[in-house]
CSV table of C-alpha atoms and ligand atoms in Angstrom, one decimal:
chain,number,residue,atom,x,y,z
A,1,MET,CA,27.2,-16.6,-27.8
A,2,ALA,CA,24.2,-18.0,-29.6
A,3,LYS,CA,20.7,-17.5,-28.4
A,4,LEU,CA,19.5,-20.3,-26.1
A,5,TRP,CA,16.6,-20.9,-28.5
A,6,GLY,CA,18.5,-20.4,-31.7
A,7,GLY,CA,18.6,-24.0,-33.1
A,8,ARG,CA,15.8,-23.7,-35.6
A,9,PHE,CA,16.8,-20.2,-36.7
A,10,THR,CA,19.0,-19.3,-39.7
A,11,GLY,CA,18.5,-15.5,-39.7
A,12,ALA,CA,19.7,-13.1,-37.1
A,13,THR,CA,17.4,-11.0,-34.9
A,14,ASP,CA,16.9,-7.4,-36.0
A,15,PRO,CA,18.8,-5.3,-33.4
A,16,LEU,CA,15.7,-3.2,-32.8
A,17,MET,CA,13.7,-6.4,-32.2
A,18,HIS,CA,16.3,-7.6,-29.8
A,19,GLU,CA,16.0,-4.5,-27.8
A,20,PHE,CA,12.2,-4.6,-28.0
A,21,ASN,CA,12.1,-8.2,-26.9
A,22,GLN,CA,14.6,-8.1,-24.0
A,23,SER,CA,13.5,-7.8,-20.4
A,24,LEU,CA,16.9,-8.0,-18.8
A,25,SER,CA,17.2,-4.3,-18.3
A,26,TYR,CA,14.4,-4.5,-15.8
A,27,ASP,CA,14.0,-8.1,-14.8
A,28,GLN,CA,17.7,-8.4,-13.6
A,29,ARG,CA,16.4,-7.3,-10.2
A,30,MET,CA,15.1,-10.9,-9.9
A,31,TYR,CA,18.5,-12.4,-10.1
A,32,ASP,CA,18.4,-13.8,-6.6
A,33,ALA,CA,15.0,-15.4,-7.0
A,34,ASP,CA,16.0,-16.9,-10.3
A,35,ILE,CA,19.1,-18.5,-8.8
A,36,ARG,CA,17.2,-19.7,-5.8
A,37,GLY,CA,14.7,-21.3,-8.1
A,38,SER,CA,17.4,-23.0,-10.1
A,39,ILE,CA,19.2,-24.3,-7.0
A,40,ALA,CA,15.9,-25.9,-5.8
A,41,TYR,CA,15.1,-27.2,-9.3
A,42,SER,CA,18.5,-28.9,-9.7
A,43,ALA,CA,18.1,-30.6,-6.4
A,44,GLY,CA,14.8,-31.9,-7.7
A,45,LEU,CA,16.5,-33.1,-10.9
A,46,VAL,CA,18.7,-35.3,-8.7
A,47,LYS,CA,15.7,-36.9,-7.2
A,48,ALA,CA,14.2,-37.3,-10.7
A,49,GLY,CA,17.4,-39.1,-11.8
A,50,ILE,CA,18.5,-36.5,-14.3
A,51,LEU,CA,21.5,-35.1,-12.5
A,52,THR,CA,24.1,-37.0,-10.4
A,53,GLU,CA,25.0,-35.6,-7.0
A,54,GLU,CA,28.3,-34.3,-8.4
A,55,GLU,CA,26.6,-32.6,-11.4
A,56,CYS,CA,24.2,-31.0,-9.0
A,57,LYS,CA,27.0,-29.8,-6.8
A,58,SER,CA,28.8,-28.3,-9.7
A,59,ILE,CA,25.6,-26.5,-10.8
A,60,HIS,CA,25.1,-25.2,-7.2
A,61,ASP,CA,28.7,-24.0,-7.0
A,62,GLY,CA,28.4,-22.3,-10.4
A,63,LEU,CA,25.1,-20.6,-9.4
A,64,GLY,CA,26.8,-19.5,-6.2
A,65,LYS,CA,29.4,-17.7,-8.3
A,66,VAL,CA,26.8,-16.2,-10.6
A,67,LEU,CA,25.0,-14.9,-7.5
A,68,GLN,CA,28.2,-13.5,-6.1
A,69,GLU,CA,28.8,-11.6,-9.4
A,70,TRP,CA,25.4,-10.0,-9.3
A,71,THR,CA,25.7,-9.0,-5.7
A,72,SER,CA,29.2,-7.6,-6.2
A,73,GLY,CA,28.2,-5.8,-9.4
A,74,THR,CA,30.6,-7.7,-11.5
A,75,PHE,CA,28.1,-9.7,-13.6
A,76,LYS,CA,28.8,-8.8,-17.2
A,77,ILE,CA,25.7,-8.6,-19.4
A,78,GLU,CA,26.3,-9.9,-23.0
A,79,ALA,CA,24.6,-8.3,-26.0
A,80,THR,CA,22.7,-11.6,-26.6
A,81,ASP,CA,21.3,-11.9,-23.1
A,82,GLU,CA,17.5,-11.6,-23.3
A,83,ASP,CA,16.3,-11.8,-19.8
A,84,ILE,CA,17.5,-12.8,-16.3
A,85,HIS,CA,16.9,-16.5,-17.0
A,86,THR,CA,19.0,-16.7,-20.2
A,87,ALA,CA,21.7,-14.4,-18.7
A,88,ASN,CA,22.1,-16.6,-15.6
A,89,GLU,CA,22.1,-19.8,-17.7
A,90,ARG,CA,24.6,-18.4,-20.2
A,91,ARG,CA,26.9,-17.4,-17.4
A,92,LEU,CA,26.6,-20.7,-15.6
A,93,ASN,CA,27.6,-22.4,-18.8
A,94,GLU,CA,30.7,-20.3,-19.1
A,95,LEU,CA,31.6,-21.1,-15.5
A,96,ILE,CA,31.0,-24.9,-15.4
A,97,GLY,CA,30.7,-26.0,-18.9
A,98,PRO,CA,28.2,-28.3,-20.6
A,99,VAL,CA,26.7,-29.8,-17.4
A,100,ALA,CA,25.0,-26.4,-17.1
A,101,GLY,CA,22.9,-27.5,-20.1
A,102,LYS,CA,21.2,-30.1,-17.9
A,103,LEU,CA,19.7,-27.6,-15.5
A,104,HIS,CA,16.8,-26.6,-17.8
A,105,THR,CA,15.6,-30.2,-18.3
A,106,GLY,CA,11.8,-30.4,-18.2
A,107,ARG,CA,11.7,-26.7,-17.2
A,108,SER,CA,10.6,-23.8,-19.4
A,109,ARG,CA,11.1,-20.1,-18.9
A,110,ASN,CA,7.4,-20.1,-18.7
A,111,ASP,CA,7.2,-21.9,-15.3
A,112,GLN,CA,10.5,-20.4,-14.4
A,113,VAL,CA,9.5,-16.7,-14.8
A,114,ALA,CA,6.2,-17.2,-13.0
A,115,THR,CA,8.0,-18.8,-10.1
A,116,ASP,CA,10.7,-16.1,-10.0
A,117,MET,CA,8.2,-13.3,-9.9
A,118,ARG,CA,6.3,-14.9,-7.1
A,119,LEU,CA,9.5,-15.4,-5.1
A,120,TRP,CA,10.5,-11.8,-5.7
A,121,LEU,CA,7.1,-10.5,-4.7
A,122,ILE,CA,6.9,-12.6,-1.5
A,123,ASP,CA,10.1,-10.8,-0.3
A,124,GLU,CA,9.0,-7.4,-1.6
A,125,SER,CA,5.6,-7.7,0.0
A,126,ALA,CA,7.2,-8.5,3.3
A,127,LYS,CA,9.2,-5.2,3.1
A,128,ILE,CA,6.1,-3.3,2.1
A,129,ARG,CA,4.0,-4.8,5.0
A,130,GLN,CA,6.8,-3.9,7.4
A,131,ALA,CA,6.8,-0.3,6.2
A,132,LEU,CA,3.1,-0.2,6.5
A,133,ARG,CA,3.3,-1.5,10.1
A,134,ASP,CA,5.9,1.2,10.9
A,135,LEU,CA,3.7,3.9,9.5
A,136,ILE,CA,0.7,2.7,11.5
A,137,ASP,CA,2.9,2.5,14.6
A,138,VAL,CA,3.9,6.2,14.2
A,139,LEU,CA,0.3,7.2,13.7
A,140,VAL,CA,-1.0,5.3,16.7
A,141,ASN,CA,1.8,6.7,19.0
A,142,ARG,CA,0.9,10.2,17.9
A,143,ALA,CA,-2.8,9.6,18.4
A,144,GLU,CA,-2.1,8.3,21.9
A,145,LYS,CA,0.1,11.3,22.8
A,146,GLU,CA,-2.1,14.0,21.3
A,147,ILE,CA,-5.5,12.8,22.6
A,148,ASP,CA,-6.4,16.0,24.4
A,149,HIS,CA,-6.6,18.2,21.3
A,150,ILE,CA,-10.0,18.9,19.8
A,151,LEU,CA,-10.7,20.3,16.3
A,152,PRO,CA,-13.6,20.5,13.9
A,153,GLY,CA,-14.5,17.3,12.0
A,154,TYR,CA,-15.7,18.0,8.5
A,155,THR,CA,-18.3,16.7,6.1
A,156,HIS,CA,-18.5,18.2,2.6
A,157,LEU,CA,-15.4,20.1,3.9
A,158,GLN,CA,-17.8,22.1,6.1
A,159,ARG,CA,-17.3,22.2,9.8
A,160,ALA,CA,-19.5,19.4,11.2
A,161,GLN,CA,-18.8,18.3,14.8
A,162,PRO,CA,-16.0,18.5,17.3
A,163,ILE,CA,-13.7,15.5,17.3
A,164,ARG,CA,-10.4,14.6,18.9
A,165,TRP,CA,-7.3,15.2,16.7
A,166,SER,CA,-6.4,11.6,17.6
A,167,HIS,CA,-9.8,10.4,16.3
A,168,PHE,CA,-8.9,12.1,12.9
A,169,LEU,CA,-5.5,10.4,12.8
A,170,LEU,CA,-7.0,7.0,13.6
A,171,SER,CA,-9.7,7.4,11.0
A,172,HIS,CA,-7.0,7.3,8.4
A,173,THR,CA,-5.0,4.7,10.3
A,174,ALA,CA,-8.0,2.4,10.1
A,175,ASN,CA,-7.8,2.4,6.3
A,176,LEU,CA,-4.1,1.5,6.5
A,177,VAL,CA,-5.0,-1.3,8.8
A,178,SER,CA,-7.3,-2.8,6.3
A,179,ASP,CA,-4.6,-2.4,3.6
A,180,LEU,CA,-2.3,-4.4,5.8
A,181,SER,CA,-4.9,-7.1,6.2
A,182,ARG,CA,-5.5,-7.2,2.5
A,183,LEU,CA,-1.7,-7.6,1.8
A,184,ASP,CA,-1.5,-10.3,4.6
A,185,SER,CA,-4.5,-12.2,3.3
A,186,SER,CA,-3.2,-12.3,-0.3
A,187,LEU,CA,-0.2,-14.4,0.8
A,188,PRO,CA,-1.8,-17.9,0.3
A,189,ARG,CA,-2.6,-16.9,-3.3
A,190,LEU,CA,0.8,-15.5,-3.9
A,191,SER,CA,2.8,-18.3,-2.3
A,192,VAL,CA,1.9,-20.8,-4.9
A,193,MET,CA,4.6,-22.5,-7.0
A,194,PRO,CA,4.2,-22.9,-10.7
A,195,LEU,CA,7.6,-24.6,-11.2
A,196,GLY,CA,7.1,-28.1,-12.6
A,197,SER,CA,4.5,-26.9,-15.1
A,198,GLY,CA,7.0,-27.0,-18.0
A,199,ALA,CA,6.0,-24.9,-21.0
A,200,MET,CA,2.4,-25.6,-20.3
A,201,ALA,CA,1.6,-29.3,-20.3
A,202,GLY,CA,3.5,-30.4,-17.1
A,203,ASN,CA,6.9,-31.8,-16.3
A,204,PRO,CA,7.8,-35.2,-18.0
A,205,PHE,CA,10.5,-36.2,-15.5
A,206,ALA,CA,8.5,-36.7,-12.4
A,207,ILE,CA,10.1,-33.7,-10.8
A,208,PRO,CA,9.4,-33.7,-7.1
A,209,ARG,CA,7.3,-30.5,-7.0
A,210,GLU,CA,6.5,-30.8,-3.3
A,211,GLN,CA,10.2,-31.0,-2.4
A,212,ILE,CA,11.1,-28.0,-4.5
A,213,ALA,CA,8.2,-26.0,-3.1
A,214,GLU,CA,9.2,-26.8,0.4
A,215,GLN,CA,12.8,-25.8,-0.3
A,216,LEU,CA,11.7,-22.5,-1.7
A,217,GLY,CA,9.2,-21.9,1.1
A,218,PHE,CA,6.1,-21.9,-1.1
A,219,GLN,CA,2.8,-22.7,0.7
A,220,SER,CA,1.3,-24.7,-2.1
A,221,LEU,CA,1.6,-25.9,-5.8
A,222,SER,CA,-0.2,-24.5,-8.7
A,223,LEU,CA,-3.2,-26.7,-9.5
A,224,ASN,CA,-2.9,-27.0,-13.3
A,225,SER,CA,0.1,-26.6,-15.5
A,226,MET,CA,-1.6,-24.5,-18.1
A,227,GLN,CA,-2.9,-22.1,-15.5
A,228,GLY,CA,0.4,-22.3,-13.6
A,229,VAL,CA,2.4,-20.6,-16.4
A,230,SER,CA,-0.2,-18.0,-17.2
A,231,ASP,CA,-1.7,-17.0,-13.9
A,232,ARG,CA,-0.8,-13.4,-13.1
A,233,ASP,CA,-3.7,-12.9,-10.6
A,234,PHE,CA,-1.1,-12.4,-7.9
A,235,ILE,CA,0.2,-9.4,-9.8
A,236,ALA,CA,-3.3,-8.0,-10.5
A,237,GLU,CA,-4.2,-8.4,-6.9
A,238,PHE,CA,-1.0,-6.8,-5.6
A,239,LEU,CA,-1.6,-3.9,-8.0
A,240,PHE,CA,-5.1,-3.4,-6.8
A,241,THR,CA,-4.2,-3.7,-3.1
A,242,THR,CA,-1.3,-1.2,-3.4
A,243,THR,CA,-3.4,1.1,-5.5
A,244,LEU,CA,-6.1,1.1,-2.8
A,245,ALA,CA,-3.5,1.8,-0.2
A,246,MET,CA,-2.1,4.6,-2.3
A,247,VAL,CA,-5.6,6.0,-2.6
A,248,HIS,CA,-5.9,6.0,1.2
A,249,ILE,CA,-2.5,7.7,1.5
A,250,SER,CA,-3.6,10.2,-1.1
A,251,ARG,CA,-6.8,11.2,0.8
A,252,PHE,CA,-4.9,11.5,4.0
A,253,ALA,CA,-2.3,13.6,2.3
A,254,GLU,CA,-5.1,15.8,0.9
A,255,ASP,CA,-6.5,16.5,4.4
A,256,LEU,CA,-3.0,17.4,5.6
A,257,ILE,CA,-2.4,19.7,2.7
A,258,ILE,CA,-5.6,21.5,3.5
A,259,TYR,CA,-4.8,21.6,7.2
A,260,SER,CA,-1.3,23.0,6.5
A,261,SER,CA,-2.7,26.0,4.6
A,262,ALA,CA,-2.6,29.3,6.3
A,263,GLU,CA,-6.5,29.3,6.2
A,264,PHE,CA,-6.6,26.3,8.4
A,265,GLY,CA,-3.2,26.3,10.1
A,266,PHE,CA,-3.8,23.1,12.1
A,267,VAL,CA,-0.5,21.5,11.2
A,268,SER,CA,2.9,22.5,9.8
A,269,LEU,CA,5.2,20.2,7.9
A,270,SER,CA,8.8,19.9,8.9
A,271,ASP,CA,11.3,21.6,6.6
A,272,ALA,CA,12.6,18.1,5.9
A,273,TYR,CA,9.5,17.3,3.9
A,274,SER,CA,8.7,20.7,2.4
A,275,THR,CA,10.3,22.7,-0.4
A,276,GLY,CA,10.4,26.3,-1.3
A,277,SER,CA,9.5,28.4,-4.3
A,278,SER,CA,12.0,29.6,-6.8
A,279,ILE,CA,10.3,33.0,-7.0
A,280,MET,CA,8.2,33.6,-3.8
A,281,PRO,CA,10.6,33.6,-0.8
A,282,GLN,CA,7.9,33.2,1.8
A,283,LYS,CA,6.6,29.9,0.4
A,284,LYS,CA,6.9,26.6,2.1
A,285,ASN,CA,5.1,24.0,0.0
A,286,PRO,CA,3.9,20.5,1.1
A,287,ASP,CA,5.6,18.8,-1.9
A,288,SER,CA,6.0,15.5,0.0
A,289,LEU,CA,2.2,15.3,0.5
A,290,GLU,CA,1.5,16.4,-3.0
A,291,LEU,CA,3.8,13.7,-4.4
A,292,LEU,CA,2.1,11.1,-2.3
A,293,ARG,CA,-1.2,12.2,-3.6
A,294,GLY,CA,0.1,12.3,-7.2
A,295,LYS,CA,1.7,8.9,-7.1
A,296,SER,CA,-1.6,7.3,-6.4
A,297,GLY,CA,-2.6,8.2,-10.0
A,298,ARG,CA,0.6,6.4,-11.1
A,299,THR,CA,-0.1,3.1,-9.3
A,300,PHE,CA,-3.7,3.2,-10.5
A,301,GLY,CA,-2.4,3.6,-14.0
A,302,GLN,CA,-0.2,0.6,-13.7
A,303,MET,CA,-3.1,-1.5,-12.4
A,304,ALA,CA,-5.5,-0.4,-15.2
A,305,GLY,CA,-2.8,-0.9,-17.9
A,306,PHE,CA,-1.9,-4.3,-16.7
A,307,LEU,CA,-5.5,-5.6,-16.5
A,308,MET,CA,-6.0,-4.3,-20.0
A,309,THR,CA,-2.9,-6.3,-21.1
A,310,LEU,CA,-4.3,-9.4,-19.5
A,311,LYS,CA,-7.8,-9.3,-20.9
A,312,GLY,CA,-7.2,-10.4,-24.4
A,313,ILE,CA,-4.4,-13.1,-23.9
A,314,PRO,CA,-5.2,-16.6,-25.1
A,315,SER,CA,-4.5,-19.6,-22.9
A,316,THR,CA,-1.1,-20.2,-21.2
A,317,TYR,CA,2.0,-18.2,-21.9
A,318,ASN,CA,2.1,-15.4,-24.5
A,319,LYS,CA,4.8,-12.8,-24.6
A,320,ASP,CA,2.3,-10.1,-23.6
A,321,LEU,CA,2.9,-11.5,-20.1
A,322,GLN,CA,6.4,-10.0,-20.1
A,323,GLU,CA,4.5,-6.7,-19.7
A,324,ASP,CA,3.7,-7.8,-16.2
A,325,LYS,CA,7.0,-6.7,-14.9
A,326,GLU,CA,7.4,-3.0,-15.2
A,327,PRO,CA,4.0,-2.3,-13.6
A,328,LEU,CA,4.7,-4.6,-10.8
A,329,PHE,CA,8.2,-3.4,-10.2
A,330,ASP,CA,7.1,0.2,-10.4
A,331,ALA,CA,4.1,-0.2,-8.1
A,332,ALA,CA,6.1,-2.1,-5.5
A,333,GLU,CA,8.9,0.5,-5.5
A,334,THR,CA,6.4,3.4,-5.5
A,335,ILE,CA,4.4,2.2,-2.6
A,336,HIS,CA,7.5,1.3,-0.6
A,337,ARG,CA,9.0,4.8,-1.0
A,338,CYS,CA,5.7,6.4,-0.3
A,339,LEU,CA,5.3,4.6,2.9
A,340,LEU,CA,8.7,5.6,4.1
A,341,ILE,CA,8.2,9.2,3.2
A,342,PHE,CA,4.8,9.4,4.7
A,343,GLN,CA,6.2,7.9,7.9
A,344,GLY,CA,8.7,10.7,8.0
A,345,VAL,CA,6.1,13.4,7.3
A,346,ILE,CA,3.9,12.1,10.1
A,347,ALA,CA,6.7,11.7,12.6
A,348,THR,CA,7.9,15.2,12.1
A,349,LEU,CA,4.6,17.0,11.7
A,350,THR,CA,4.0,19.9,14.1
A,351,ILE,CA,0.4,20.5,15.3
A,352,HIS,CA,-1.1,23.8,16.3
A,353,PRO,CA,-3.8,23.0,18.9
A,354,GLU,CA,-4.6,26.7,19.5
A,355,LYS,CA,-5.6,26.9,15.8
A,356,MET,CA,-7.7,23.8,16.1
A,357,ARG,CA,-9.4,25.3,19.1
A,358,ALA,CA,-10.0,28.6,17.4
A,359,ALA,CA,-11.8,26.8,14.6
A,360,LEU,CA,-14.3,25.3,17.0
A,361,THR,CA,-17.4,27.5,16.7
A,362,ASP,CA,-20.6,27.1,18.7
A,363,ASP,CA,-22.6,26.0,15.7
A,364,LEU,CA,-20.6,22.7,15.8
A,365,LEU,CA,-22.7,22.0,18.9
A,366,ALA,CA,-26.1,22.3,17.2
A,367,THR,CA,-26.4,18.6,17.1
A,368,ASP,CA,-25.6,18.4,20.8
A,369,LEU,CA,-28.3,21.0,21.4
A,370,ALA,CA,-30.8,18.8,19.6
A,371,GLU,CA,-29.6,15.8,21.6
A,372,TYR,CA,-30.1,17.8,24.8
A,373,LEU,CA,-33.8,18.0,24.1
A,374,VAL,CA,-33.9,14.3,23.1
A,375,ARG,CA,-32.7,13.5,26.6
A,376,LYS,CA,-35.7,15.6,27.8
A,377,GLY,CA,-38.0,13.4,25.9
A,378,THR,CA,-38.6,15.3,22.6
A,379,PRO,CA,-38.5,13.3,19.4
A,380,PHE,CA,-35.3,13.9,17.5
A,381,ARG,CA,-37.0,15.1,14.3
A,382,GLU,CA,-38.5,17.9,16.4
A,383,THR,CA,-35.4,18.7,18.3
A,384,HIS,CA,-33.4,18.9,15.0
A,385,HIS,CA,-35.9,21.6,13.8
A,386,ILE,CA,-35.7,23.4,17.2
A,387,SER,CA,-32.0,23.5,17.2
A,388,GLY,CA,-32.0,24.7,13.6
A,389,SER,CA,-34.2,27.5,14.6
A,390,ALA,CA,-31.8,28.3,17.4
A,391,VAL,CA,-28.9,28.5,14.9
A,392,ARG,CA,-31.0,30.9,12.8
A,393,LEU,CA,-31.9,33.0,15.8
A,394,ALA,CA,-28.2,33.3,16.7
A,395,GLU,CA,-27.4,34.2,13.1
A,396,GLU,CA,-30.1,36.8,12.9
A,397,GLY,CA,-29.1,38.3,16.2
A,398,LYS,CA,-25.4,38.3,15.0
A,399,THR,CA,-24.5,36.3,18.1
A,400,SER,CA,-23.5,32.7,18.7
A,401,LEU,CA,-25.5,29.7,19.7
A,402,SER,CA,-24.1,29.7,23.3
A,403,LYS,CA,-24.8,33.4,23.8
A,404,LEU,CA,-28.6,32.9,23.3
A,405,THR,CA,-30.4,33.6,26.5
A,406,LEU,CA,-32.5,31.0,28.2
A,407,GLU,CA,-35.6,33.1,27.5
A,408,GLN,CA,-34.8,33.1,23.8
A,409,LEU,CA,-34.3,29.4,23.8
A,410,GLN,CA,-37.5,28.9,25.7
A,411,THR,CA,-39.4,30.6,22.9
A,412,LEU,CA,-38.4,27.6,20.8
A,413,SER,CA,-39.1,24.9,23.4
A,414,PRO,CA,-40.3,25.0,27.0
A,415,LYS,CA,-38.0,22.1,27.8
A,416,PHE,CA,-34.9,24.3,27.7
A,417,SER,CA,-33.7,25.0,31.3
A,418,GLU,CA,-30.6,26.3,33.2
A,419,ASP,CA,-28.6,23.1,32.5
A,420,VAL,CA,-28.5,23.8,28.7
A,421,LYS,CA,-25.2,25.6,29.4
A,422,GLU,CA,-23.6,22.3,29.8
A,423,VAL,CA,-24.2,21.6,26.1
A,424,PHE,CA,-21.8,24.3,25.1
A,425,SER,CA,-18.6,22.5,25.8
A,426,PHE,CA,-16.6,20.8,23.1
A,427,GLU,CA,-15.1,18.4,25.7
A,428,THR,CA,-18.6,17.3,26.8
A,429,SER,CA,-19.6,16.9,23.1
A,430,VAL,CA,-16.7,14.5,22.3
A,431,GLU,CA,-16.9,12.7,25.6
A,432,ARG,CA,-20.6,11.9,25.0
A,433,ARG,CA,-19.6,9.9,21.9
A,434,ASP,CA,-18.4,7.0,24.0
A,435,VAL,CA,-19.4,4.1,21.9
A,436,PRO,CA,-16.8,1.8,20.3
A,437,GLY,CA,-15.4,3.8,17.4
A,438,GLY,CA,-16.5,7.1,19.0
A,439,THR,CA,-14.4,10.2,19.8
A,440,SER,CA,-14.5,10.1,23.6
A,441,LYS,CA,-11.1,9.6,25.3
A,442,ARG,CA,-12.0,6.1,26.3
A,443,ALA,CA,-13.2,5.1,22.8
A,444,VAL,CA,-10.1,6.6,21.2
A,445,HIS,CA,-7.8,4.7,23.6
A,446,GLU,CA,-9.7,1.6,22.8
A,447,GLN,CA,-9.1,2.2,19.1
A,448,VAL,CA,-5.4,2.6,19.8
A,449,ALA,CA,-5.3,-0.7,21.6
A,450,LYS,CA,-7.3,-2.5,18.9
A,451,ILE,CA,-5.1,-1.3,16.1
A,452,ARG,CA,-2.0,-2.3,18.1
A,453,ALA,CA,-3.3,-5.8,18.5
A,454,LEU,CA,-4.2,-6.1,14.9
A,455,VAL,CA,-0.9,-5.0,13.4
A,456,LYS,CA,1.3,-6.9,15.9
B,501,LIG,N1,11.3,-12.8,-20.2
B,501,LIG,C1,10.1,-13.6,-20.4
B,501,LIG,C2,9.0,-13.0,-19.6
B,501,LIG,O1,9.2,-12.2,-18.8
B,501,LIG,C3,10.4,-15.0,-19.9
B,501,LIG,C4,9.5,-16.0,-20.4
B,501,LIG,C5,9.8,-16.2,-21.9
B,501,LIG,N2,9.1,-17.4,-22.4
B,501,LIG,C6,9.0,-17.6,-23.7
B,501,LIG,N3,8.3,-18.6,-24.0
B,501,LIG,N4,9.5,-16.8,-24.6
B,501,LIG,O2,7.8,-13.4,-19.7
């Protein structure tokens, strides 16, 4: 079978060049989008007076068979097939004869590929958003159930203040909620149909673009044919959005890796998401979390590489644009798998509240001690200093903050009285942080409710 574009050629393509040029090995996953696009386009060709109803019907039947061959795994790839578009058209031609040659009237692979990729990504992005919603759901349910457990919160990886375990979970969940919103809000820019742009100058047969777009479920038409065939912003945006989501997953994974070490011991991973060592029998390694962390580097690389590819390309279509596919496919597959794995990790994680408790030391209440004096009318800058002196006093006396006697405290400020004892409760500390977004029980429940409403 000759190449679709072979008319002006006399020489054959170098075999290595054919392999270099082809994209079918990876773009065949768009077979369904390509066929849907052709079905809608041929209906448009009837309206434009290029195809009769019978010709269109024969094309639709033929495309139905091609689709069936792909789904059943019986589609036979020929050595000359270059990409999914040429492969489908070649096969259609074999199945229904020369009328297949009318399908591409006024269309170019340039507007075709841009349309196919958008159709493919619209479906893929729906799957990814669903996986993200499921992960958020698992996190929020855990946060609700485990609200009573308190552990240290960290800054600089140094114990800072007591927080609810649920507050920690929701801190990471909040990032995922914004990832979901970014994916959702990119839809109007993704759901734009370039078909009808031709190679670059537009379609000469008055193809009914609105009708085709409606049939394919696109929200709008590309504004300009030159931009329509070359715009890959929807891919760049998707790569950024998924990279940022992967960065969030990576940071969350890093916290859990640290918390699962014997030194912290706050959580244990289920066997289902851990692996052992080939030499050290005692080891149980958090490979799932490490891979989640590692794969964020991979998606970042896809994004950076693709933006670099884009930056030097002249107007409209250039073959460089074929390099949009592997980064996109890889990033979409990577994030989807990561979301599923992470959901499993979170759903099966065991927590150790007694270890969390044991890590709560009195010094975590030094801020509360300063705030106690604030409530007695001392300016915060002074109370910060006084509380700091109390920490030092405890350290020097090899005791803890709560064991300092009232007399000792009163040497630092006369405002200390009997009720200072109440400061030394981790429950009181978290309950005092009762603003929206705080770590009190009410504030955490409120976050749970807000997140649920946002991801519905
Ligand atoms: N496989 C090509 C791609 O992915 C399809 C478009 C080819 N267009 C062309 N003018 N050679 O970009």
